[in-house]
Amino acid sequence: MRTGPVETVSAEDRDNSRLGGGAVAAPGVLVILGASGDLTKRLLMPALYNLVCDGLLPEACAVIGMARRSLDTTAFREQQRQDIQRFHTRRDFDADRWAWLESRLHYTAGDFSDPEAYARLRDLVLAVGGDCGAAGNTLLYLAISPEFFQTVNGLLDGAGFTRLPGRRKIIVEKPFGKDLPSAVALNRSLLTHWREDEIYRIDHYLGKETVQNLLAFRMANGIFAPLWNAAHIDHIQISATETVGVETRGEYYDKTGVVRDMLQNHLMQMLAYVCMELPVSLHPSAVRDEKSRLLRSVRLLDPTAVARDCVRGQYGAGTKADGAVVSGYRQEPNVDPNSNTPTYAAIKLHLDNDRWAGMPVYLRSGKSLWKRGTEIVVQFRPQAGDGGEPNVLIFHIQPFQGVEIRIQAKRPGPAFDLQRAGMRFDYAETFEATRGTGYEVLLYSAFNGDPTLFSRTDFVEAGWRIVQPVLDLWNETRADDFPNYMAGTWGPLAAHALLARDDRRWHECITREVLLRSEFFSHAPAVLLNNLTLACQPRAVKAGATVVERGEQSSDLYVVCRGELEALDEDGRRLGGVKEGECFGEMALLDNRPRNATVRAVSPCDLLVLAATDFRRIVEDFPEAEAQFRRIAERRR
Ligand code: BG6
């Protein structure tokens, strides 16, 4: 579930666009157990309000909140009216639409362990459902801590909710267990009271348009189908990197860690969509069968494979891109000062099926990294013979939303020179992109009884089975190098080594803004910057490593994204420092001269390397910019 420190939704994060077409949802009564918590005010109510604004909720619907807090319906409505002002996501607030929804809100106070409370709730559900004409479709949303699931489900069953007339759904949020045995136990307990088709497990990644688009992309664009296998694809990378640390969630996170928090669920969902066999239809079971089948084909790691193919990290103090100094993980509130909990993980997996045999998939996720971005990179095999750059297909999940293909194009001019270029589909340019909460489509699907976007028992357990060996080994062995990456960097160096060992590298999706931090690029036109970002390659170096040697005849340019380096003369005397946002090597780049200083990393550094050949080729088309580069370089020298 997404709960952050956000205290209100900012004006620029609001828009009025529609969620898109669709029929009005089926009538129903949504019961939120734990309605006084964060989830209701931050996500559920704004999502319901968005559905109302887009005309997607039926006249016959109602929402009943239940929590310990002793409120009545009037006070609950008043509370929600105040909260929606802070958390709605639309540019203009439509008081009439809200009034429509507010008049359908009801509340009953009750302790979750009190059977009487559930009897009262049942009577209210029947009465409200009868009044508004929505009886027969009851959605029970457990917005409560999983430790209460067993009790609450037992008491719901005891009060007759499992036998209510019509259709019933129980909606649960992650975490679905803390490991494989506890997930199996939780599922068994849920299944004691509910049928599988009544259980709706939410993974909010499936509420993202760009994640749903993975399936659409594959099903509806046949040109990729013949290429979608290990014969044509070299490897796949799935990255979900965050700039935020654990913030106020230290207590939860320290027991959880990145593998349970992100890999077991969100990354598994993306892996399944990208790699599964295409379902024979869009029927929920057809889609969910294929997703589970794919996860079951993941080769399980033994301890040797975990030690070899999995990298863990924990952030130490550092600075963010905006210059803000942030504390290390162990200094965060409610985190053990000796914590062994990973905040970063990179793992290499293999899929043992005909389609993907022999092709690795690399997954990584982490907190407090240099950039927020979820991307899936499909790297094709290089074309035989010409030694050219391989094609890359990138699904940009967030914050940029789109799909991009990196190709080679002939540069304009008499010579037959190739240059890397990008073909981009941008959601914002093509659609009236909506910025809902991500919960709209999930609630809408639940009203309609469509479980496609919810996780089934077998999928959840298959996900746990994959990560369990990693959890076991990392739990049994302490990471004595923690913290091993500084907040605001690209993560531990070992994650880069993991791919370098296979002669591969992580694709860092670089934006113009990264280059613009350096004065050297500050004047460059947007088209030129776009071309340069495509040419940059990431390189991570250890503290103490020499990046260029004085006198050496190399002429690549380096941009410092993170860390600090120093320039040394022939006697090893310090000439000066090179800091984040700066670059070095401009003179060698422009004039092809030998290096006039040695440059050594003072701290671990994340660098972008711009090959001189690429730079010269790209800049050739921008003579004015080239002259300006030279002026800046001369001045800096
Ligand atoms: C949640 C995790 O499930 O997903 C959080 O508990 C994480 O730790 C969040 O920050 C990421 O979601 P999103 O939508 O911002 O990628």
PDB file of C-alpha atoms in Angstrom, residues 318-526:
ATOM      1  CA  GLY A 318      24.222  11.077   1.764  1.00  0.00           C
ATOM      2  CA  THR A 319      22.796  13.909  -0.277  1.00  0.00           C
ATOM      3  CA  LYS A 320      19.876  13.962  -2.649  1.00  0.00           C
ATOM      4  CA  ALA A 321      19.888  15.472  -6.129  1.00  0.00           C
ATOM      5  CA  ASP A 322      18.425  18.711  -4.724  1.00  0.00           C
ATOM      6  CA  GLY A 323      21.336  18.959  -2.284  1.00  0.00           C
ATOM      7  CA  ALA A 324      19.326  17.942   0.799  1.00  0.00           C
ATOM      8  CA  VAL A 325      21.406  15.991   3.304  1.00  0.00           C
ATOM      9  CA  VAL A 326      19.700  12.756   4.347  1.00  0.00           C
ATOM     10  CA  SER A 327      20.465  10.378   7.170  1.00  0.00           C
ATOM     11  CA  GLY A 328      21.502   6.788   6.801  1.00  0.00           C
ATOM     12  CA  TYR A 329      18.991   3.962   7.175  1.00  0.00           C
ATOM     13  CA  ARG A 330      20.244   2.974  10.620  1.00  0.00           C
ATOM     14  CA  GLN A 331      19.654   6.495  11.870  1.00  0.00           C
ATOM     15  CA  GLU A 332      16.050   6.625  10.650  1.00  0.00           C
ATOM     16  CA  PRO A 333      13.338   6.726  13.341  1.00  0.00           C
ATOM     17  CA  ASN A 334      12.331   3.293  14.689  1.00  0.00           C
ATOM     18  CA  VAL A 335      15.137   1.466  12.887  1.00  0.00           C
ATOM     19  CA  ASP A 336      17.580  -0.754  14.776  1.00  0.00           C
ATOM     20  CA  PRO A 337      20.981   1.061  14.804  1.00  0.00           C
ATOM     21  CA  ASN A 338      22.585  -2.300  13.885  1.00  0.00           C
ATOM     22  CA  SER A 339      19.951  -3.293  11.403  1.00  0.00           C
ATOM     23  CA  ASN A 340      20.738  -6.033   8.867  1.00  0.00           C
ATOM     24  CA  THR A 341      17.673  -5.129   6.790  1.00  0.00           C
ATOM     25  CA  PRO A 342      18.387  -4.544   3.090  1.00  0.00           C
ATOM     26  CA  THR A 343      16.990  -1.391   1.504  1.00  0.00           C
ATOM     27  CA  TYR A 344      18.352  -2.422  -1.901  1.00  0.00           C
ATOM     28  CA  ALA A 345      18.413  -5.716  -3.772  1.00  0.00           C
ATOM     29  CA  ALA A 346      19.540  -6.792  -7.211  1.00  0.00           C
ATOM     30  CA  ILE A 347      18.957 -10.376  -8.272  1.00  0.00           C
ATOM     31  CA  LYS A 348      19.497 -12.452 -11.351  1.00  0.00           C
ATOM     32  CA  LEU A 349      16.916 -15.067 -12.259  1.00  0.00           C
ATOM     33  CA  HIS A 350      16.448 -17.678 -14.952  1.00  0.00           C
ATOM     34  CA  LEU A 351      13.194 -18.930 -16.354  1.00  0.00           C
ATOM     35  CA  ASP A 352      13.164 -22.637 -17.066  1.00  0.00           C
ATOM     36  CA  ASN A 353      10.774 -22.800 -19.984  1.00  0.00           C
ATOM     37  CA  ASP A 354      11.154 -23.150 -23.721  1.00  0.00           C
ATOM     38  CA  ARG A 355      10.660 -19.473 -24.477  1.00  0.00           C
ATOM     39  CA  TRP A 356      13.274 -18.094 -22.126  1.00  0.00           C
ATOM     40  CA  ALA A 357      15.767 -20.921 -21.601  1.00  0.00           C
ATOM     41  CA  GLY A 358      19.246 -19.515 -20.985  1.00  0.00           C
ATOM     42  CA  MET A 359      18.214 -15.852 -20.825  1.00  0.00           C
ATOM     43  CA  PRO A 360      18.729 -13.990 -17.550  1.00  0.00           C
ATOM     44  CA  VAL A 361      16.306 -11.519 -16.024  1.00  0.00           C
ATOM     45  CA  TYR A 362      17.778  -8.964 -13.632  1.00  0.00           C
ATOM     46  CA  LEU A 363      15.574  -7.343 -11.001  1.00  0.00           C
ATOM     47  CA  ARG A 364      16.563  -4.469  -8.767  1.00  0.00           C
ATOM     48  CA  SER A 365      14.872  -2.149  -6.364  1.00  0.00           C
ATOM     49  CA  GLY A 366      16.034   0.197  -3.682  1.00  0.00           C
ATOM     50  CA  LYS A 367      15.303   3.201  -1.532  1.00  0.00           C
ATOM     51  CA  SER A 368      17.219   6.478  -1.290  1.00  0.00           C
ATOM     52  CA  LEU A 369      18.673   6.166  -4.763  1.00  0.00           C
ATOM     53  CA  TRP A 370      19.642   8.892  -7.224  1.00  0.00           C
ATOM     54  CA  LYS A 371      16.467   8.731  -9.250  1.00  0.00           C
ATOM     55  CA  ARG A 372      12.840   7.708  -8.978  1.00  0.00           C
ATOM     56  CA  GLY A 373      11.967   5.498 -11.866  1.00  0.00           C
ATOM     57  CA  THR A 374      10.366   2.174 -12.691  1.00  0.00           C
ATOM     58  CA  GLU A 375      11.509   0.811 -16.019  1.00  0.00           C
ATOM     59  CA  ILE A 376      11.547  -2.490 -17.821  1.00  0.00           C
ATOM     60  CA  VAL A 377      14.348  -2.800 -20.318  1.00  0.00           C
ATOM     61  CA  VAL A 378      14.251  -5.515 -22.944  1.00  0.00           C
ATOM     62  CA  GLN A 379      17.613  -5.734 -24.623  1.00  0.00           C
ATOM     63  CA  PHE A 380      17.662  -7.546 -27.941  1.00  0.00           C
ATOM     64  CA  ARG A 381      20.611  -9.512 -29.183  1.00  0.00           C
ATOM     65  CA  PRO A 382      23.014  -7.567 -31.370  1.00  0.00           C
ATOM     66  CA  GLN A 383      22.668  -8.131 -35.062  1.00  0.00           C
ATOM     67  CA  ALA A 384      25.215 -10.587 -36.358  1.00  0.00           C
ATOM     68  CA  GLY A 385      28.192  -9.193 -38.170  1.00  0.00           C
ATOM     69  CA  ASP A 386      27.904  -5.432 -38.049  1.00  0.00           C
ATOM     70  CA  GLY A 387      28.843  -5.113 -34.382  1.00  0.00           C
ATOM     71  CA  GLY A 388      26.288  -2.333 -34.035  1.00  0.00           C
ATOM     72  CA  GLU A 389      24.459  -1.379 -30.873  1.00  0.00           C
ATOM     73  CA  PRO A 390      21.707  -3.804 -29.915  1.00  0.00           C
ATOM     74  CA  ASN A 391      18.106  -2.592 -30.010  1.00  0.00           C
ATOM     75  CA  VAL A 392      16.499  -1.878 -26.685  1.00  0.00           C
ATOM     76  CA  LEU A 393      12.810  -1.664 -25.862  1.00  0.00           C
ATOM     77  CA  ILE A 394      12.004   0.257 -22.701  1.00  0.00           C
ATOM     78  CA  PHE A 395       8.704   0.278 -20.878  1.00  0.00           C
ATOM     79  CA  HIS A 396       8.683   3.427 -18.775  1.00  0.00           C
ATOM     80  CA  ILE A 397       6.269   2.654 -15.961  1.00  0.00           C
ATOM     81  CA  GLN A 398       6.767   5.828 -13.887  1.00  0.00           C
ATOM     82  CA  PRO A 399       7.208   8.728 -13.384  1.00  0.00           C
ATOM     83  CA  PHE A 400       7.670   9.140 -17.144  1.00  0.00           C
ATOM     84  CA  GLN A 401       5.006   6.985 -18.728  1.00  0.00           C
ATOM     85  CA  GLY A 402       5.618   5.600 -22.142  1.00  0.00           C
ATOM     86  CA  VAL A 403       7.310   3.042 -24.336  1.00  0.00           C
ATOM     87  CA  GLU A 404      10.529   3.634 -26.180  1.00  0.00           C
ATOM     88  CA  ILE A 405      12.570   1.753 -28.728  1.00  0.00           C
ATOM     89  CA  ARG A 406      16.229   2.530 -29.115  1.00  0.00           C
ATOM     90  CA  ILE A 407      17.303   2.035 -32.683  1.00  0.00           C
ATOM     91  CA  GLN A 408      20.187   2.944 -34.948  1.00  0.00           C
ATOM     92  CA  ALA A 409      19.533   5.646 -37.518  1.00  0.00           C
ATOM     93  CA  LYS A 410      21.598   7.020 -40.356  1.00  0.00           C
ATOM     94  CA  ARG A 411      22.859  10.487 -39.613  1.00  0.00           C
ATOM     95  CA  PRO A 412      21.900  13.053 -42.200  1.00  0.00           C
ATOM     96  CA  GLY A 413      24.787  13.710 -44.563  1.00  0.00           C
ATOM     97  CA  PRO A 414      26.803  12.128 -47.320  1.00  0.00           C
ATOM     98  CA  ALA A 415      28.529   9.543 -45.136  1.00  0.00           C
ATOM     99  CA  PHE A 416      26.831   6.351 -44.004  1.00  0.00           C
ATOM    100  CA  ASP A 417      27.201   6.958 -40.285  1.00  0.00           C
ATOM    101  CA  LEU A 418      24.903   5.489 -37.690  1.00  0.00           C
ATOM    102  CA  GLN A 419      23.748   7.036 -34.469  1.00  0.00           C
ATOM    103  CA  ARG A 420      21.627   5.750 -31.600  1.00  0.00           C
ATOM    104  CA  ALA A 421      18.153   7.250 -31.705  1.00  0.00           C
ATOM    105  CA  GLY A 422      14.956   6.814 -29.763  1.00  0.00           C
ATOM    106  CA  MET A 423      11.365   6.253 -30.882  1.00  0.00           C
ATOM    107  CA  ARG A 424       9.029   7.207 -28.107  1.00  0.00           C
ATOM    108  CA  PHE A 425       5.381   6.812 -27.256  1.00  0.00           C
ATOM    109  CA  ASP A 426       4.527   9.244 -24.468  1.00  0.00           C
ATOM    110  CA  TYR A 427       1.253   8.748 -22.609  1.00  0.00           C
ATOM    111  CA  ALA A 428       0.960  12.436 -21.846  1.00  0.00           C
ATOM    112  CA  GLU A 429       1.178  13.339 -25.534  1.00  0.00           C
ATOM    113  CA  THR A 430      -1.195  10.668 -26.738  1.00  0.00           C
ATOM    114  CA  PHE A 431      -3.875  10.511 -24.091  1.00  0.00           C
ATOM    115  CA  GLU A 432      -5.459  12.879 -21.641  1.00  0.00           C
ATOM    116  CA  ALA A 433      -3.362  11.190 -18.998  1.00  0.00           C
ATOM    117  CA  THR A 434      -5.085  10.958 -15.673  1.00  0.00           C
ATOM    118  CA  ARG A 435      -3.279  11.183 -12.386  1.00  0.00           C
ATOM    119  CA  GLY A 436      -5.651   9.309 -10.135  1.00  0.00           C
ATOM    120  CA  THR A 437      -4.556   7.454  -7.046  1.00  0.00           C
ATOM    121  CA  GLY A 438      -4.161   4.151  -8.903  1.00  0.00           C
ATOM    122  CA  TYR A 439      -6.963   2.682  -6.810  1.00  0.00           C
ATOM    123  CA  GLU A 440      -9.773   3.756  -9.141  1.00  0.00           C
ATOM    124  CA  VAL A 441      -9.454   0.862 -11.536  1.00  0.00           C
ATOM    125  CA  LEU A 442      -9.027  -1.589  -8.668  1.00  0.00           C
ATOM    126  CA  LEU A 443     -12.198  -0.444  -6.893  1.00  0.00           C
ATOM    127  CA  TYR A 444     -14.056  -0.305 -10.188  1.00  0.00           C
ATOM    128  CA  SER A 445     -12.995  -3.872 -11.014  1.00  0.00           C
ATOM    129  CA  ALA A 446     -13.989  -5.053  -7.539  1.00  0.00           C
ATOM    130  CA  PHE A 447     -17.482  -3.527  -7.866  1.00  0.00           C
ATOM    131  CA  ASN A 448     -17.819  -5.376 -11.163  1.00  0.00           C
ATOM    132  CA  GLY A 449     -16.507  -8.641  -9.776  1.00  0.00           C
ATOM    133  CA  ASP A 450     -13.554  -8.704 -12.173  1.00  0.00           C
ATOM    134  CA  PRO A 451     -10.554 -10.254 -10.394  1.00  0.00           C
ATOM    135  CA  THR A 452      -8.072  -9.927 -13.286  1.00  0.00           C
ATOM    136  CA  LEU A 453      -6.046  -7.219 -11.540  1.00  0.00           C
ATOM    137  CA  PHE A 454      -5.897  -8.993  -8.188  1.00  0.00           C
ATOM    138  CA  SER A 455      -3.447 -11.632  -6.995  1.00  0.00           C
ATOM    139  CA  ARG A 456      -4.550 -15.203  -6.642  1.00  0.00           C
ATOM    140  CA  THR A 457      -3.300 -17.608  -3.950  1.00  0.00           C
ATOM    141  CA  ASP A 458      -1.037 -19.523  -6.337  1.00  0.00           C
ATOM    142  CA  PHE A 459       0.592 -16.317  -7.636  1.00  0.00           C
ATOM    143  CA  VAL A 460       1.309 -14.983  -4.157  1.00  0.00           C
ATOM    144  CA  GLU A 461       2.791 -18.271  -3.015  1.00  0.00           C
ATOM    145  CA  ALA A 462       4.879 -18.668  -6.174  1.00  0.00           C
ATOM    146  CA  GLY A 463       6.309 -15.191  -5.551  1.00  0.00           C
ATOM    147  CA  TRP A 464       7.269 -16.121  -2.014  1.00  0.00           C
ATOM    148  CA  ARG A 465       8.826 -19.383  -3.195  1.00  0.00           C
ATOM    149  CA  ILE A 466      11.137 -17.411  -5.493  1.00  0.00           C
ATOM    150  CA  VAL A 467      12.355 -14.955  -2.866  1.00  0.00           C
ATOM    151  CA  GLN A 468      12.437 -17.355   0.106  1.00  0.00           C
ATOM    152  CA  PRO A 469      16.030 -18.597  -0.487  1.00  0.00           C
ATOM    153  CA  VAL A 470      17.187 -14.974  -0.651  1.00  0.00           C
ATOM    154  CA  LEU A 471      15.377 -14.095   2.569  1.00  0.00           C
ATOM    155  CA  ASP A 472      16.830 -17.193   4.264  1.00  0.00           C
ATOM    156  CA  LEU A 473      20.443 -16.592   3.367  1.00  0.00           C
ATOM    157  CA  TRP A 474      20.306 -12.864   4.062  1.00  0.00           C
ATOM    158  CA  ASN A 475      18.640 -13.525   7.370  1.00  0.00           C
ATOM    159  CA  GLU A 476      21.200 -16.136   8.403  1.00  0.00           C
ATOM    160  CA  THR A 477      24.254 -14.106   7.415  1.00  0.00           C
ATOM    161  CA  ARG A 478      24.973 -10.559   8.496  1.00  0.00           C
ATOM    162  CA  ALA A 479      26.032  -8.110   5.829  1.00  0.00           C
ATOM    163  CA  ASP A 480      29.235  -6.762   7.340  1.00  0.00           C
ATOM    164  CA  ASP A 481      29.594  -4.087   4.675  1.00  0.00           C
ATOM    165  CA  PHE A 482      26.313  -2.320   5.554  1.00  0.00           C
ATOM    166  CA  PRO A 483      25.767   0.545   4.897  1.00  0.00           C
ATOM    167  CA  ASN A 484      27.249  -0.063   1.451  1.00  0.00           C
ATOM    168  CA  TYR A 485      25.765   2.751  -0.617  1.00  0.00           C
ATOM    169  CA  MET A 486      25.293   6.383   0.116  1.00  0.00           C
ATOM    170  CA  ALA A 487      21.820   7.856  -0.064  1.00  0.00           C
ATOM    171  CA  GLY A 488      21.337   9.551  -3.425  1.00  0.00           C
ATOM    172  CA  THR A 489      23.614   7.209  -5.402  1.00  0.00           C
ATOM    173  CA  TRP A 490      23.019   4.383  -7.885  1.00  0.00           C
ATOM    174  CA  GLY A 491      23.223   1.702  -5.201  1.00  0.00           C
ATOM    175  CA  PRO A 492      25.983  -0.703  -4.164  1.00  0.00           C
ATOM    176  CA  LEU A 493      28.869  -1.236  -6.547  1.00  0.00           C
ATOM    177  CA  ALA A 494      28.367  -4.977  -6.299  1.00  0.00           C
ATOM    178  CA  ALA A 495      25.096  -4.554  -8.224  1.00  0.00           C
ATOM    179  CA  HIS A 496      27.067  -3.163 -11.142  1.00  0.00           C
ATOM    180  CA  ALA A 497      29.604  -5.946 -10.815  1.00  0.00           C
ATOM    181  CA  LEU A 498      26.765  -8.484 -10.998  1.00  0.00           C
ATOM    182  CA  LEU A 499      26.022  -7.403 -14.555  1.00  0.00           C
ATOM    183  CA  ALA A 500      29.591  -6.572 -15.526  1.00  0.00           C
ATOM    184  CA  ARG A 501      30.441 -10.212 -14.784  1.00  0.00           C
ATOM    185  CA  ASP A 502      28.016 -11.162 -17.564  1.00  0.00           C
ATOM    186  CA  ASP A 503      29.429  -8.439 -19.808  1.00  0.00           C
ATOM    187  CA  ARG A 504      26.288  -6.366 -19.384  1.00  0.00           C
ATOM    188  CA  ARG A 505      25.343  -3.155 -17.613  1.00  0.00           C
ATOM    189  CA  TRP A 506      22.288  -1.638 -16.013  1.00  0.00           C
ATOM    190  CA  HIS A 507      20.486   0.786 -18.254  1.00  0.00           C
ATOM    191  CA  GLU A 508      20.134   4.010 -16.342  1.00  0.00           C
ATOM    192  CA  CYS A 509      17.395   6.009 -18.025  1.00  0.00           C
ATOM    193  CA  ILE A 510      19.062   9.380 -18.137  1.00  0.00           C
ATOM    194  CA  THR A 511      17.082  12.527 -18.572  1.00  0.00           C
ATOM    195  CA  ARG A 512      18.121  15.929 -19.893  1.00  0.00           C
ATOM    196  CA  GLU A 513      17.901  17.255 -16.344  1.00  0.00           C
ATOM    197  CA  VAL A 514      20.818  15.060 -15.291  1.00  0.00           C
ATOM    198  CA  LEU A 515      23.080  16.646 -17.911  1.00  0.00           C
ATOM    199  CA  LEU A 516      21.750  20.115 -17.217  1.00  0.00           C
ATOM    200  CA  ARG A 517      23.144  19.950 -13.698  1.00  0.00           C
ATOM    201  CA  SER A 518      26.559  20.416 -15.247  1.00  0.00           C
ATOM    202  CA  GLU A 519      27.537  23.911 -16.392  1.00  0.00           C
ATOM    203  CA  PHE A 520      29.182  22.400 -19.457  1.00  0.00           C
ATOM    204  CA  PHE A 521      25.787  21.374 -20.856  1.00  0.00           C
ATOM    205  CA  SER A 522      23.760  24.270 -19.509  1.00  0.00           C
ATOM    206  CA  HIS A 523      23.484  26.106 -22.832  1.00  0.00           C
ATOM    207  CA  ALA A 524      22.861  23.087 -25.064  1.00  0.00           C
ATOM    208  CA  PRO A 525      19.609  22.930 -27.043  1.00  0.00           C
ATOM    209  CA  ALA A 526      17.062  20.276 -26.108  1.00  0.00           C
TER     210      ALA A 526
END
